[in-house]
Amino acid sequence: MRTWIACAGWWCVVSLGHAQEHVPPPAVPAPQQSTRVPATTDAVPPPAAVAAPAPASEAQLQSSQTVTITANSDVKPPRVRFTPYRESYLTARKVWQVSSGNVVMALRLIPAKLSASIDDVRVALQGNGAPIPIKVSEGGVFVVPLNDDIAAQDGSFLVNKGPGELTANIVIQPSVARDAWNVTRIGQVLKDARRAVRAITPWYKRPFANEVQSLAFCAAETGSALHLMDGEQLIATLPMNEPAVNDINQAVFCKIFDGEDKYPGHYRVVLPEQATVLLL
């Protein structure tokens, strides 16, 4: 069963979604940096105009959570204030801390008006300097960067949409390199994801929140398979044929693990090239 966090007012419900490949985000100063549970982050307020941007440090720009800048003189940077950065930063930092970096927090942008679209959505993070472009994946999902300086400056996320056109849900994603998966890692990520969801769920909503049940390796179509390897020896071919829905409500076909699998922990999991990873 998928988990999601719908945002209403300043309260959100967590949605566990597909993984992207992340290089571990920058360490958060001490203390540092799919499940249905309410999160402590605020929902997206009506956008307002923003000014004065701020540069991020070089280390942060190199992290998976701070997306590289793609310069294009023909494209104007986003200018509409979407939501304050600090609330998202604090929640993303907590997710990173309690999961030991095995999962990260992302935001999924959703049209709030019938006339709104996310096909061409762009996002930037702005503090007191120039806006820092943030990479947005298919379906309007972007990982929340951990930028201490901009959080201290009361920065904001900017979008290239009109005021009130977008809202957002929280998405929890695994943050494991494609070549680093093995059976032990699957179980550890599941434990860390459950711990992270509990950490950002208000205590009074925990009795009603569903836990992360499983981790799934998924493809858009049937016919793909995982390979379990012991060193360079192929141990098993596991079909990805169990239906599921990813964090942007697309149908996918998966091999699902519940963390109690009996394979030896050192067996490597080799993913097909286009496979994604979901927390269900």
PDB file of C-alpha atoms in Angstrom, residues 102-103 174 176 180-194 212-217 226 228 238 255-261 263-265 267-271 277-279:
ATOM      1  CA  ASN A 102      19.920   6.167   3.670  1.00  0.00           C
ATOM      2  CA  VAL A 103      16.793   8.124   2.768  1.00  0.00           C
ATOM      3  CA  PRO A 174      16.016   5.896  -0.759  1.00  0.00           C
ATOM      4  CA  VAL A 176      21.544   4.572  -2.255  1.00  0.00           C
ATOM      5  CA  ALA A 180      25.473  -0.333  -3.757  1.00  0.00           C
ATOM      6  CA  TRP A 181      22.363  -2.453  -3.275  1.00  0.00           C
ATOM      7  CA  ASN A 182      22.560  -5.840  -1.599  1.00  0.00           C
ATOM      8  CA  VAL A 183      20.121  -7.867   0.491  1.00  0.00           C
ATOM      9  CA  THR A 184      21.405  -6.451   3.804  1.00  0.00           C
ATOM     10  CA  ARG A 185      21.122  -2.892   2.486  1.00  0.00           C
ATOM     11  CA  ILE A 186      17.479  -3.448   1.527  1.00  0.00           C
ATOM     12  CA  GLY A 187      16.585  -4.390   5.095  1.00  0.00           C
ATOM     13  CA  GLN A 188      18.555  -1.473   6.538  1.00  0.00           C
ATOM     14  CA  VAL A 189      16.928   1.095   4.241  1.00  0.00           C
ATOM     15  CA  LEU A 190      13.482  -0.194   5.212  1.00  0.00           C
ATOM     16  CA  LYS A 191      14.297   0.219   8.918  1.00  0.00           C
ATOM     17  CA  ASP A 192      15.731   3.688   8.371  1.00  0.00           C
ATOM     18  CA  ALA A 193      12.761   4.793   6.256  1.00  0.00           C
ATOM     19  CA  ARG A 194      10.334   3.708   8.982  1.00  0.00           C
ATOM     20  CA  VAL A 212       6.611   1.602   5.296  1.00  0.00           C
ATOM     21  CA  GLN A 213       5.843  -1.984   4.351  1.00  0.00           C
ATOM     22  CA  SER A 214       8.320  -2.795   1.626  1.00  0.00           C
ATOM     23  CA  LEU A 215      10.992  -1.664  -0.809  1.00  0.00           C
ATOM     24  CA  ALA A 216      10.462  -2.300  -4.504  1.00  0.00           C
ATOM     25  CA  PHE A 217      12.663  -2.231  -7.594  1.00  0.00           C
ATOM     26  CA  LEU A 226      16.794  -8.142 -11.088  1.00  0.00           C
ATOM     27  CA  LEU A 228      21.181 -11.543  -7.516  1.00  0.00           C
ATOM     28  CA  LEU A 238      14.043 -12.192 -10.122  1.00  0.00           C
ATOM     29  CA  LYS A 255      10.133  -6.946  -7.499  1.00  0.00           C
ATOM     30  CA  ILE A 256       9.075  -6.248  -3.909  1.00  0.00           C
ATOM     31  CA  PHE A 257      11.132  -6.980  -0.779  1.00  0.00           C
ATOM     32  CA  ASP A 258       9.726  -6.861   2.753  1.00  0.00           C
ATOM     33  CA  GLY A 259      13.057  -6.916   4.586  1.00  0.00           C
ATOM     34  CA  GLU A 260      12.557 -10.487   5.774  1.00  0.00           C
ATOM     35  CA  ASP A 261      13.934 -12.128   2.658  1.00  0.00           C
ATOM     36  CA  TYR A 263      18.750 -14.563   0.734  1.00  0.00           C
ATOM     37  CA  PRO A 264      22.252 -14.160   2.194  1.00  0.00           C
ATOM     38  CA  GLY A 265      22.877 -10.528   3.053  1.00  0.00           C
ATOM     39  CA  TYR A 267      24.181 -11.005  -2.346  1.00  0.00           C
ATOM     40  CA  ARG A 268      24.365  -7.989  -4.633  1.00  0.00           C
ATOM     41  CA  VAL A 269      21.236  -6.685  -6.351  1.00  0.00           C
ATOM     42  CA  VAL A 270      21.889  -5.645  -9.961  1.00  0.00           C
ATOM     43  CA  LEU A 271      19.197  -3.345 -11.367  1.00  0.00           C
ATOM     44  CA  VAL A 277      13.255   2.195  -6.314  1.00  0.00           C
ATOM     45  CA  LEU A 278      10.074   2.776  -4.322  1.00  0.00           C
ATOM     46  CA  LEU A 279       9.186   2.675  -0.654  1.00  0.00           C
TER      47      LEU A 279
END
